[in-house]
């Protein structure tokens, strides 16, 4: 039936037509009654529509601002504004800096700026005034949309209804506020809006607020609870935040975290490139598990299987054998460990390096010490703003760093002795537990005045098969106890937490095969995943050593984050593969 | 039985002991006979050993060079040489530069240098002279080990027997050769060896020679055959080379290829960082396939499945929605395509970027044009030596590049028109075949004088669902033909080969859902792999565009390599997962 779809004005004719089409049989009484009712309804609707149209027309006719606000079309292939109005967009941080001195600003004047920003929130104050807080990156600024001779009440109303988080294009005058604005990052300026266009409208209801993202998550073991200062706002758990990571990431401190994360990569590459390292990309897809099969992910690979690399270790070494003297790699690392802790991810970013040395693997240890100091120094100077921002939420003490060349390099045995002296019961060749490591960190800080130190010459039995036994251990070799003694391996610690692990590797194929068979968890040198690796050392390979850093862990530690997931854009753990 | 393991000198006593242990029963006749024979054998062996020892002792006694050569111990935790001899190692390229002018060198004099290098080959010329070619990175130099008052014949013999590819530590005098050495890269100098230690000995027989790696592989379709100039040396196929990639990579041009590859990454990051981009790491492990399920690898993920990312596309865009205005990523890309061609890999490196723009996606196209020109310029200036080296093997013309700001940006329709004019039959909305692309590249070169150009506004029906239809296409939208018209997308071409693909993306959730359902291969906006992605655009996302470069393809094209596998350290294809 056409009743409800025909436009109201044409309804009478249309009703007639239907009757005619129905042919000989006349309309029933009830049909006639219905038609009359419909007619009445339609007439009412038409009146209502006409009234609305008239009001709108009148409103538009007397809307002096009608060209100055509204929703922009979505297209991106033609200018939003007439070409003559195409003006460069500014950055709020630059404006804040440029107009640091507001003494010369008059009540009336002020430069006009155009920028794209986000509505953090819009508050209508009656019909004549709307306040908006605009955000652009980490900067927020207060703006007023006030009715005036040149700005209509309709525009004020429009401004007050823009949903939070919408992207807008703003033309505004820069003014000195009557008194400094307390709620924004730019406090010495405010904006008087002249034009206001919505580029991309956000939904009215978002699954969480950006402000929620900017509150700290509790530390491990602590309970999640609304803080007093926040006025008891409901808790948004880490899980909810990660489920809505796109909104969560909008938090200012999150931008700072990932700027710093990129900064660590940048500093790592810069330091090593300046020393002749080249960046390499080793494969993630392997034909067989290479470093013990327990924590490796299996991939369907056409008609066979592949495995995801648990580290670029074997490939870094093969590249040394291929005469690349100094290699570094930034790439994903995959660990199929079913650990649901604040410190484990199944996918993270590895910063790896490996280099040939001349006489002594301590040449490499020295370079790595310099590298870590250089990264910290770079973070401290180039990423101070971001570091301070994050540390304003997650409070952490500044690292106490030694001078270059003065990093304490303690033999493992000395670490054990210090712990024993402090009352810890531990054997000469036992691995350190996490609490032991933290305790030793505190002891080292007390004795040497630094949060950063190196523990050298770990017991052979707790290191991987490719680790070079120390000279003394090789000289005292006992076939009945082949894993006794120490190795040329080291861990780097920051405030009692391991940040890097490394070693001299075995560069002789025959000796490597022997160690593979004799080590605590023997592996088969002739297995598919290891054959090519072992063979690489039959072709003449120089002595070499290296190390690997877990990027997310460094970021977490630098910023005092309570959970490593906060240092991953889209974290992956045994229970999370989305978003 | 202990017969064969007891040391010869103790055998008689030991035999007695065994008899005693055997108890009452005396030895049998055959046992007695065997014991006598064994005794005789042992006595002979002892004599032989004594004679050898005596000869060795005598030889060592009158070996004036015995401290100056030999195999070094494998240990890396103590100096090879007494501390007083610990001298800095030099680099051959620096030495070649430092002693460019040999006019002041006398017959006798010459500075002494110490370096670690590789024996490319050692040739004994009688008993008194051995020639060795040493290699260090891309540099080779000739050296002589000659018997003299201070250098023993034993040392000359030792030098002549060092297997090729062994790593050595050399002390030598730098001399001016009688005439320039033709077979080495350093031609104006030669070395007179004073000390020679083997750091790591290579096997006598290697599965292939480094020299084999330095010959070109044939182009696609060409046959692999021994070249005349090479004296008909047997072919080493690409497959053999890749099976022995560690030796293959030792080829000088391979070091150059991977230095250039790292250079492209460096130039890409440098350009974008200077323009405010930050590097990001998007996940490789996804909860569901996101861009069509055909070419995605499946991973066993604890009790469920994961999938390897086919590109960071959706994550780059979600980061734009998360208010990261400009992001870049260098990371692995996985494609489960069963394509065994010279241009396909199952794992390669993607250089990706995405950015918000103000009014028109051509803002992004312009930046990408600059980026490509900047990378080419950087390769041309900073990596000239490496480029020339590779191009001496794989001959390719220099690219003809336009000036900045003058990159031809042709509408797709103009490309079609040019092809038609040249006799190609092709529809307005057909995709270009690879031969069409090459032909168009030639036509553009002829008309515009450049190898580099951009094809803009591709038909909507041949681009992915997230591509923004052009303004005109949106205005003319026909629900009966929703994929008609053009899109705000572009490909970049170098010499008729696509090097980058990109587009403006849809930033409105409602419109995106519509396109997902209407596009040529519809996808479900509410599926597990796409739900979070679509939702990201409900929260207010600015217009944005971006692009992606296949790193190996750029390197291949820049250097004229006939196979993309040559641009991957350890290439992965449907049939190769090792080494």
JSON list of N, CA, C and O in Angstrom, two decimals, chain A residues 75 80 89 116 165 203 250 255 284-285 298 300-301 321-323 325 346-347 358-359 474 538-539 572-573, chain B residues 80 89 116 165 203 250 255 284-285 298 300-301 321-323 325 346-347 358-359 474 538-539 572-573:
[
{"chain": "A", "resi": 75, "resn": "UNK", "atom": "N", "xyz": [34.29, 14.02, 2.06]},
{"chain": "A", "resi": 75, "resn": "UNK", "atom": "CA", "xyz": [35.25, 13.86, 0.97]},
{"chain": "A", "resi": 75, "resn": "UNK", "atom": "C", "xyz": [36.62, 14.41, 1.34]},
{"chain": "A", "resi": 75, "resn": "UNK", "atom": "O", "xyz": [36.73, 15.42, 2.01]},
{"chain": "A", "resi": 80, "resn": "UNK", "atom": "N", "xyz": [37.81, 21.69, 1.78]},
{"chain": "A", "resi": 80, "resn": "UNK", "atom": "CA", "xyz": [36.64, 21.93, 2.60]},
{"chain": "A", "resi": 80, "resn": "UNK", "atom": "C", "xyz": [36.14, 23.36, 2.39]},
{"chain": "A", "resi": 80, "resn": "UNK", "atom": "O", "xyz": [34.98, 23.65, 2.52]},
{"chain": "A", "resi": 89, "resn": "UNK", "atom": "N", "xyz": [47.44, 25.57, 8.68]},
{"chain": "A", "resi": 89, "resn": "UNK", "atom": "CA", "xyz": [47.00, 25.17, 10.02]},
{"chain": "A", "resi": 89, "resn": "UNK", "atom": "C", "xyz": [48.17, 25.35, 10.99]},
{"chain": "A", "resi": 89, "resn": "UNK", "atom": "O", "xyz": [49.32, 25.15, 10.62]},
{"chain": "A", "resi": 116, "resn": "UNK", "atom": "N", "xyz": [43.27, 22.26, 13.22]},
{"chain": "A", "resi": 116, "resn": "UNK", "atom": "CA", "xyz": [42.43, 21.08, 13.40]},
{"chain": "A", "resi": 116, "resn": "UNK", "atom": "C", "xyz": [42.69, 20.56, 14.80]},
{"chain": "A", "resi": 116, "resn": "UNK", "atom": "O", "xyz": [43.83, 20.45, 15.23]},
{"chain": "A", "resi": 165, "resn": "UNK", "atom": "N", "xyz": [35.24, 14.39, 21.64]},
{"chain": "A", "resi": 165, "resn": "UNK", "atom": "CA", "xyz": [36.12, 13.57, 20.79]},
{"chain": "A", "resi": 165, "resn": "UNK", "atom": "C", "xyz": [35.89, 13.76, 19.29]},
{"chain": "A", "resi": 165, "resn": "UNK", "atom": "O", "xyz": [36.53, 13.10, 18.49]},
{"chain": "A", "resi": 203, "resn": "UNK", "atom": "N", "xyz": [30.62, 9.45, 18.09]},
{"chain": "A", "resi": 203, "resn": "UNK", "atom": "CA", "xyz": [29.36, 9.00, 18.69]},
{"chain": "A", "resi": 203, "resn": "UNK", "atom": "C", "xyz": [29.12, 9.75, 20.01]},
{"chain": "A", "resi": 203, "resn": "UNK", "atom": "O", "xyz": [30.08, 10.13, 20.69]},
{"chain": "A", "resi": 250, "resn": "UNK", "atom": "N", "xyz": [44.45, 7.40, 23.35]},
{"chain": "A", "resi": 250, "resn": "UNK", "atom": "CA", "xyz": [44.34, 8.86, 23.20]},
{"chain": "A", "resi": 250, "resn": "UNK", "atom": "C", "xyz": [44.84, 9.60, 24.44]},
{"chain": "A", "resi": 250, "resn": "UNK", "atom": "O", "xyz": [45.11, 10.79, 24.39]},
{"chain": "A", "resi": 255, "resn": "UNK", "atom": "N", "xyz": [50.53, 8.71, 24.52]},
{"chain": "A", "resi": 255, "resn": "UNK", "atom": "CA", "xyz": [51.33, 9.25, 23.41]},
{"chain": "A", "resi": 255, "resn": "UNK", "atom": "C", "xyz": [52.78, 9.42, 23.85]},
{"chain": "A", "resi": 255, "resn": "UNK", "atom": "O", "xyz": [53.71, 9.13, 23.09]},
{"chain": "A", "resi": 284, "resn": "UNK", "atom": "N", "xyz": [61.18, -14.49, 10.60]},
{"chain": "A", "resi": 284, "resn": "UNK", "atom": "CA", "xyz": [60.31, -14.90, 11.71]},
{"chain": "A", "resi": 284, "resn": "UNK", "atom": "C", "xyz": [59.85, -16.34, 11.49]},
{"chain": "A", "resi": 284, "resn": "UNK", "atom": "O", "xyz": [59.57, -17.05, 12.46]},
{"chain": "A", "resi": 285, "resn": "UNK", "atom": "N", "xyz": [59.72, -16.74, 10.23]},
{"chain": "A", "resi": 285, "resn": "UNK", "atom": "CA", "xyz": [59.25, -18.09, 9.92]},
{"chain": "A", "resi": 285, "resn": "UNK", "atom": "C", "xyz": [60.43, -19.04, 9.83]},
{"chain": "A", "resi": 285, "resn": "UNK", "atom": "O", "xyz": [61.33, -18.84, 9.01]},
{"chain": "A", "resi": 298, "resn": "UNK", "atom": "N", "xyz": [53.50, -22.69, 16.51]},
{"chain": "A", "resi": 298, "resn": "UNK", "atom": "CA", "xyz": [53.51, -23.48, 15.27]},
{"chain": "A", "resi": 298, "resn": "UNK", "atom": "C", "xyz": [52.60, -22.83, 14.24]},
{"chain": "A", "resi": 298, "resn": "UNK", "atom": "O", "xyz": [51.50, -22.38, 14.57]},
{"chain": "A", "resi": 300, "resn": "UNK", "atom": "N", "xyz": [50.80, -23.15, 10.28]},
{"chain": "A", "resi": 300, "resn": "UNK", "atom": "CA", "xyz": [50.49, -23.97, 9.10]},
{"chain": "A", "resi": 300, "resn": "UNK", "atom": "C", "xyz": [51.15, -23.32, 7.89]},
{"chain": "A", "resi": 300, "resn": "UNK", "atom": "O", "xyz": [50.87, -22.16, 7.57]},
{"chain": "A", "resi": 301, "resn": "UNK", "atom": "N", "xyz": [52.05, -24.05, 7.24]},
{"chain": "A", "resi": 301, "resn": "UNK", "atom": "CA", "xyz": [52.82, -23.46, 6.14]},
{"chain": "A", "resi": 301, "resn": "UNK", "atom": "C", "xyz": [52.63, -24.30, 4.89]},
{"chain": "A", "resi": 301, "resn": "UNK", "atom": "O", "xyz": [53.33, -25.28, 4.69]},
{"chain": "A", "resi": 321, "resn": "UNK", "atom": "N", "xyz": [79.12, -15.17, 10.95]},
{"chain": "A", "resi": 321, "resn": "UNK", "atom": "CA", "xyz": [79.85, -16.16, 10.14]},
{"chain": "A", "resi": 321, "resn": "UNK", "atom": "C", "xyz": [79.86, -15.76, 8.67]},
{"chain": "A", "resi": 321, "resn": "UNK", "atom": "O", "xyz": [80.77, -16.12, 7.93]},
{"chain": "A", "resi": 322, "resn": "UNK", "atom": "N", "xyz": [78.84, -15.00, 8.24]},
{"chain": "A", "resi": 322, "resn": "UNK", "atom": "CA", "xyz": [78.78, -14.54, 6.85]},
{"chain": "A", "resi": 322, "resn": "UNK", "atom": "C", "xyz": [79.56, -13.24, 6.67]},
{"chain": "A", "resi": 322, "resn": "UNK", "atom": "O", "xyz": [79.41, -12.55, 5.66]},
{"chain": "A", "resi": 323, "resn": "UNK", "atom": "N", "xyz": [80.41, -12.91, 7.68]},
{"chain": "A", "resi": 323, "resn": "UNK", "atom": "CA", "xyz": [81.34, -11.78, 7.60]},
{"chain": "A", "resi": 323, "resn": "UNK", "atom": "C", "xyz": [80.68, -10.42, 7.78]},
{"chain": "A", "resi": 323, "resn": "UNK", "atom": "O", "xyz": [81.26, -9.40, 7.41]},
{"chain": "A", "resi": 325, "resn": "UNK", "atom": "N", "xyz": [80.36, -8.00, 10.31]},
{"chain": "A", "resi": 325, "resn": "UNK", "atom": "CA", "xyz": [81.10, -7.91, 11.57]},
{"chain": "A", "resi": 325, "resn": "UNK", "atom": "C", "xyz": [80.24, -7.43, 12.73]},
{"chain": "A", "resi": 325, "resn": "UNK", "atom": "O", "xyz": [80.45, -7.81, 13.87]},
{"chain": "A", "resi": 346, "resn": "UNK", "atom": "N", "xyz": [53.25, -12.32, 24.73]},
{"chain": "A", "resi": 346, "resn": "UNK", "atom": "CA", "xyz": [53.57, -13.40, 23.78]},
{"chain": "A", "resi": 346, "resn": "UNK", "atom": "C", "xyz": [54.22, -12.86, 22.52]},
{"chain": "A", "resi": 346, "resn": "UNK", "atom": "O", "xyz": [54.82, -13.59, 21.76]},
{"chain": "A", "resi": 347, "resn": "UNK", "atom": "N", "xyz": [54.08, -11.56, 22.30]},
{"chain": "A", "resi": 347, "resn": "UNK", "atom": "CA", "xyz": [54.76, -10.90, 21.17]},
{"chain": "A", "resi": 347, "resn": "UNK", "atom": "C", "xyz": [55.32, -9.60, 21.69]},
{"chain": "A", "resi": 347, "resn": "UNK", "atom": "O", "xyz": [54.59, -8.78, 22.26]},
{"chain": "A", "resi": 358, "resn": "UNK", "atom": "N", "xyz": [88.01, -8.75, 19.00]},
{"chain": "A", "resi": 358, "resn": "UNK", "atom": "CA", "xyz": [89.39, -9.09, 18.68]},
{"chain": "A", "resi": 358, "resn": "UNK", "atom": "C", "xyz": [89.99, -10.10, 19.66]},
{"chain": "A", "resi": 358, "resn": "UNK", "atom": "O", "xyz": [90.49, -11.14, 19.26]},
{"chain": "A", "resi": 359, "resn": "UNK", "atom": "N", "xyz": [89.94, -9.78, 20.96]},
{"chain": "A", "resi": 359, "resn": "UNK", "atom": "CA", "xyz": [90.66, -10.63, 21.91]},
{"chain": "A", "resi": 359, "resn": "UNK", "atom": "C", "xyz": [89.83, -11.09, 23.08]},
{"chain": "A", "resi": 359, "resn": "UNK", "atom": "O", "xyz": [90.09, -12.14, 23.65]},
{"chain": "A", "resi": 474, "resn": "UNK", "atom": "N", "xyz": [87.05, -24.17, 30.64]},
{"chain": "A", "resi": 474, "resn": "UNK", "atom": "CA", "xyz": [87.54, -25.03, 29.56]},
{"chain": "A", "resi": 474, "resn": "UNK", "atom": "C", "xyz": [88.80, -25.76, 29.97]},
{"chain": "A", "resi": 474, "resn": "UNK", "atom": "O", "xyz": [88.98, -26.94, 29.66]},
{"chain": "A", "resi": 538, "resn": "UNK", "atom": "N", "xyz": [81.69, -24.04, 10.53]},
{"chain": "A", "resi": 538, "resn": "UNK", "atom": "CA", "xyz": [82.74, -24.84, 9.90]},
{"chain": "A", "resi": 538, "resn": "UNK", "atom": "C", "xyz": [83.50, -24.02, 8.86]},
{"chain": "A", "resi": 538, "resn": "UNK", "atom": "O", "xyz": [84.49, -24.47, 8.31]},
{"chain": "A", "resi": 539, "resn": "UNK", "atom": "N", "xyz": [82.98, -22.84, 8.54]},
{"chain": "A", "resi": 539, "resn": "UNK", "atom": "CA", "xyz": [83.53, -22.08, 7.43]},
{"chain": "A", "resi": 539, "resn": "UNK", "atom": "C", "xyz": [84.43, -20.94, 7.89]},
{"chain": "A", "resi": 539, "resn": "UNK", "atom": "O", "xyz": [84.71, -20.03, 7.13]},
{"chain": "A", "resi": 572, "resn": "UNK", "atom": "N", "xyz": [49.69, -8.50, 23.31]},
{"chain": "A", "resi": 572, "resn": "UNK", "atom": "CA", "xyz": [49.30, -9.88, 23.09]},
{"chain": "A", "resi": 572, "resn": "UNK", "atom": "C", "xyz": [49.74, -10.72, 24.29]},
{"chain": "A", "resi": 572, "resn": "UNK", "atom": "O", "xyz": [50.90, -10.67, 24.69]},
{"chain": "A", "resi": 573, "resn": "UNK", "atom": "N", "xyz": [48.78, -11.44, 24.86]},
{"chain": "A", "resi": 573, "resn": "UNK", "atom": "CA", "xyz": [49.11, -12.38, 25.94]},
{"chain": "A", "resi": 573, "resn": "UNK", "atom": "C", "xyz": [48.29, -13.63, 25.70]},
{"chain": "A", "resi": 573, "resn": "UNK", "atom": "O", "xyz": [47.51, -13.69, 24.74]},
{"chain": "B", "resi": 80, "resn": "UNK", "atom": "N", "xyz": [94.85, -13.08, 23.32]},
{"chain": "B", "resi": 80, "resn": "UNK", "atom": "CA", "xyz": [95.59, -14.05, 22.52]},
{"chain": "B", "resi": 80, "resn": "UNK", "atom": "C", "xyz": [97.09, -13.86, 22.71]},
{"chain": "B", "resi": 80, "resn": "UNK", "atom": "O", "xyz": [97.87, -14.77, 22.59]},
{"chain": "B", "resi": 89, "resn": "UNK", "atom": "N", "xyz": [93.91, -2.93, 16.23]},
{"chain": "B", "resi": 89, "resn": "UNK", "atom": "CA", "xyz": [93.75, -3.53, 14.90]},
{"chain": "B", "resi": 89, "resn": "UNK", "atom": "C", "xyz": [93.39, -2.43, 13.91]},
{"chain": "B", "resi": 89, "resn": "UNK", "atom": "O", "xyz": [92.71, -1.47, 14.27]},
{"chain": "B", "resi": 116, "resn": "UNK", "atom": "N", "xyz": [92.81, -8.24, 11.83]},
{"chain": "B", "resi": 116, "resn": "UNK", "atom": "CA", "xyz": [92.11, -9.53, 11.68]},
{"chain": "B", "resi": 116, "resn": "UNK", "atom": "C", "xyz": [91.51, -9.57, 10.29]},
{"chain": "B", "resi": 116, "resn": "UNK", "atom": "O", "xyz": [90.90, -8.61, 9.83]},
{"chain": "B", "resi": 165, "resn": "UNK", "atom": "N", "xyz": [89.23, -19.15, 3.71]},
{"chain": "B", "resi": 165, "resn": "UNK", "atom": "CA", "xyz": [88.13, -18.71, 4.56]},
{"chain": "B", "resi": 165, "resn": "UNK", "atom": "C", "xyz": [88.42, -18.80, 6.06]},
{"chain": "B", "resi": 165, "resn": "UNK", "atom": "O", "xyz": [87.56, -18.47, 6.88]},
{"chain": "B", "resi": 203, "resn": "UNK", "atom": "N", "xyz": [86.93, -25.42, 7.41]},
{"chain": "B", "resi": 203, "resn": "UNK", "atom": "CA", "xyz": [87.10, -26.75, 6.84]},
{"chain": "B", "resi": 203, "resn": "UNK", "atom": "C", "xyz": [87.86, -26.66, 5.53]},
{"chain": "B", "resi": 203, "resn": "UNK", "atom": "O", "xyz": [87.78, -25.66, 4.82]},
{"chain": "B", "resi": 250, "resn": "UNK", "atom": "N", "xyz": [78.85, -14.11, 1.96]},
{"chain": "B", "resi": 250, "resn": "UNK", "atom": "CA", "xyz": [80.19, -13.54, 2.08]},
{"chain": "B", "resi": 250, "resn": "UNK", "atom": "C", "xyz": [80.60, -12.79, 0.82]},
{"chain": "B", "resi": 250, "resn": "UNK", "atom": "O", "xyz": [81.55, -12.01, 0.85]},
{"chain": "B", "resi": 255, "resn": "UNK", "atom": "N", "xyz": [77.26, -8.11, 0.68]},
{"chain": "B", "resi": 255, "resn": "UNK", "atom": "CA", "xyz": [77.40, -7.13, 1.76]},
{"chain": "B", "resi": 255, "resn": "UNK", "atom": "C", "xyz": [76.89, -5.77, 1.30]},
{"chain": "B", "resi": 255, "resn": "UNK", "atom": "O", "xyz": [76.23, -5.05, 2.05]},
{"chain": "B", "resi": 284, "resn": "UNK", "atom": "N", "xyz": [51.93, -8.72, 14.97]},
{"chain": "B", "resi": 284, "resn": "UNK", "atom": "CA", "xyz": [51.93, -9.71, 13.88]},
{"chain": "B", "resi": 284, "resn": "UNK", "atom": "C", "xyz": [50.86, -10.76, 14.14]},
{"chain": "B", "resi": 284, "resn": "UNK", "atom": "O", "xyz": [50.34, -11.35, 13.20]},
{"chain": "B", "resi": 285, "resn": "UNK", "atom": "N", "xyz": [50.58, -11.03, 15.40]},
{"chain": "B", "resi": 285, "resn": "UNK", "atom": "CA", "xyz": [49.60, -12.06, 15.76]},
{"chain": "B", "resi": 285, "resn": "UNK", "atom": "C", "xyz": [48.22, -11.42, 15.86]},
{"chain": "B", "resi": 285, "resn": "UNK", "atom": "O", "xyz": [48.01, -10.53, 16.67]},
{"chain": "B", "resi": 298, "resn": "UNK", "atom": "N", "xyz": [47.98, -19.40, 9.36]},
{"chain": "B", "resi": 298, "resn": "UNK", "atom": "CA", "xyz": [47.29, -19.71, 10.61]},
{"chain": "B", "resi": 298, "resn": "UNK", "atom": "C", "xyz": [48.30, -20.22, 11.64]},
{"chain": "B", "resi": 298, "resn": "UNK", "atom": "O", "xyz": [49.19, -20.99, 11.32]},
{"chain": "B", "resi": 300, "resn": "UNK", "atom": "N", "xyz": [48.87, -21.88, 15.63]},
{"chain": "B", "resi": 300, "resn": "UNK", "atom": "CA", "xyz": [48.29, -22.49, 16.83]},
{"chain": "B", "resi": 300, "resn": "UNK", "atom": "C", "xyz": [48.60, -21.58, 18.01]},
{"chain": "B", "resi": 300, "resn": "UNK", "atom": "O", "xyz": [49.76, -21.31, 18.32]},
{"chain": "B", "resi": 301, "resn": "UNK", "atom": "N", "xyz": [47.54, -21.10, 18.68]},
{"chain": "B", "resi": 301, "resn": "UNK", "atom": "CA", "xyz": [47.74, -20.12, 19.75]},
{"chain": "B", "resi": 301, "resn": "UNK", "atom": "C", "xyz": [47.08, -20.66, 21.02]},
{"chain": "B", "resi": 301, "resn": "UNK", "atom": "O", "xyz": [45.89, -20.45, 21.23]},
{"chain": "B", "resi": 321, "resn": "UNK", "atom": "N", "xyz": [43.23, 6.97, 14.40]},
{"chain": "B", "resi": 321, "resn": "UNK", "atom": "CA", "xyz": [42.03, 7.20, 15.22]},
{"chain": "B", "resi": 321, "resn": "UNK", "atom": "C", "xyz": [42.41, 7.42, 16.68]},
{"chain": "B", "resi": 321, "resn": "UNK", "atom": "O", "xyz": [41.70, 8.10, 17.42]},
{"chain": "B", "resi": 322, "resn": "UNK", "atom": "N", "xyz": [43.55, 6.85, 17.10]},
{"chain": "B", "resi": 322, "resn": "UNK", "atom": "CA", "xyz": [44.02, 7.03, 18.48]},
{"chain": "B", "resi": 322, "resn": "UNK", "atom": "C", "xyz": [44.82, 8.33, 18.64]},
{"chain": "B", "resi": 322, "resn": "UNK", "atom": "O", "xyz": [45.50, 8.52, 19.64]},
{"chain": "B", "resi": 323, "resn": "UNK", "atom": "N", "xyz": [44.72, 9.21, 17.61]},
{"chain": "B", "resi": 323, "resn": "UNK", "atom": "CA", "xyz": [45.31, 10.55, 17.65]},
{"chain": "B", "resi": 323, "resn": "UNK", "atom": "C", "xyz": [46.82, 10.59, 17.44]},
{"chain": "B", "resi": 323, "resn": "UNK", "atom": "O", "xyz": [47.47, 11.58, 17.77]},
{"chain": "B", "resi": 325, "resn": "UNK", "atom": "N", "xyz": [49.09, 11.32, 14.86]},
{"chain": "B", "resi": 325, "resn": "UNK", "atom": "CA", "xyz": [48.82, 11.99, 13.58]},
{"chain": "B", "resi": 325, "resn": "UNK", "atom": "C", "xyz": [49.62, 11.42, 12.43]},
{"chain": "B", "resi": 325, "resn": "UNK", "atom": "O", "xyz": [49.17, 11.41, 11.30]},
{"chain": "B", "resi": 346, "resn": "UNK", "atom": "N", "xyz": [57.22, -15.15, 0.90]},
{"chain": "B", "resi": 346, "resn": "UNK", "atom": "CA", "xyz": [56.13, -15.34, 1.86]},
{"chain": "B", "resi": 346, "resn": "UNK", "atom": "C", "xyz": [56.35, -14.47, 3.11]},
{"chain": "B", "resi": 346, "resn": "UNK", "atom": "O", "xyz": [55.43, -14.25, 3.87]},
{"chain": "B", "resi": 347, "resn": "UNK", "atom": "N", "xyz": [57.58, -14.02, 3.30]},
{"chain": "B", "resi": 347, "resn": "UNK", "atom": "CA", "xyz": [57.88, -13.09, 4.40]},
{"chain": "B", "resi": 347, "resn": "UNK", "atom": "C", "xyz": [58.78, -12.00, 3.86]},
{"chain": "B", "resi": 347, "resn": "UNK", "atom": "O", "xyz": [59.82, -12.31, 3.27]},
{"chain": "B", "resi": 358, "resn": "UNK", "atom": "N", "xyz": [44.83, 17.63, 6.09]},
{"chain": "B", "resi": 358, "resn": "UNK", "atom": "CA", "xyz": [43.91, 18.72, 6.40]},
{"chain": "B", "resi": 358, "resn": "UNK", "atom": "C", "xyz": [42.73, 18.78, 5.44]},
{"chain": "B", "resi": 358, "resn": "UNK", "atom": "O", "xyz": [41.58, 18.76, 5.85]},
{"chain": "B", "resi": 359, "resn": "UNK", "atom": "N", "xyz": [43.02, 18.86, 4.12]},
{"chain": "B", "resi": 359, "resn": "UNK", "atom": "CA", "xyz": [41.93, 19.09, 3.19]},
{"chain": "B", "resi": 359, "resn": "UNK", "atom": "C", "xyz": [41.88, 18.11, 2.04]},
{"chain": "B", "resi": 359, "resn": "UNK", "atom": "O", "xyz": [40.80, 17.86, 1.48]},
{"chain": "B", "resi": 474, "resn": "UNK", "atom": "N", "xyz": [31.34, 9.58, -5.17]},
{"chain": "B", "resi": 474, "resn": "UNK", "atom": "CA", "xyz": [30.37, 9.66, -4.07]},
{"chain": "B", "resi": 474, "resn": "UNK", "atom": "C", "xyz": [29.13, 10.45, -4.50]},
{"chain": "B", "resi": 474, "resn": "UNK", "atom": "O", "xyz": [28.01, 10.10, -4.16]},
{"chain": "B", "resi": 538, "resn": "UNK", "atom": "N", "xyz": [34.16, 5.30, 15.00]},
{"chain": "B", "resi": 538, "resn": "UNK", "atom": "CA", "xyz": [32.99, 5.89, 15.63]},
{"chain": "B", "resi": 538, "resn": "UNK", "atom": "C", "xyz": [33.39, 6.95, 16.65]},
{"chain": "B", "resi": 538, "resn": "UNK", "atom": "O", "xyz": [32.56, 7.65, 17.21]},
{"chain": "B", "resi": 539, "resn": "UNK", "atom": "N", "xyz": [34.69, 7.02, 16.94]},
{"chain": "B", "resi": 539, "resn": "UNK", "atom": "CA", "xyz": [35.14, 7.88, 18.03]},
{"chain": "B", "resi": 539, "resn": "UNK", "atom": "C", "xyz": [35.74, 9.19, 17.53]},
{"chain": "B", "resi": 539, "resn": "UNK", "atom": "O", "xyz": [36.44, 9.87, 18.27]},
{"chain": "B", "resi": 572, "resn": "UNK", "atom": "N", "xyz": [62.27, -16.56, 2.29]},
{"chain": "B", "resi": 572, "resn": "UNK", "atom": "CA", "xyz": [61.21, -17.53, 2.56]},
{"chain": "B", "resi": 572, "resn": "UNK", "atom": "C", "xyz": [60.26, -17.56, 1.37]},
{"chain": "B", "resi": 572, "resn": "UNK", "atom": "O", "xyz": [59.76, -16.49, 0.96]},
{"chain": "B", "resi": 573, "resn": "UNK", "atom": "N", "xyz": [60.02, -18.74, 0.82]},
{"chain": "B", "resi": 573, "resn": "UNK", "atom": "CA", "xyz": [59.03, -18.90, -0.24]},
{"chain": "B", "resi": 573, "resn": "UNK", "atom": "C", "xyz": [58.29, -20.20, 0.03]},
{"chain": "B", "resi": 573, "resn": "UNK", "atom": "O", "xyz": [58.61, -20.89, 1.01]}
]
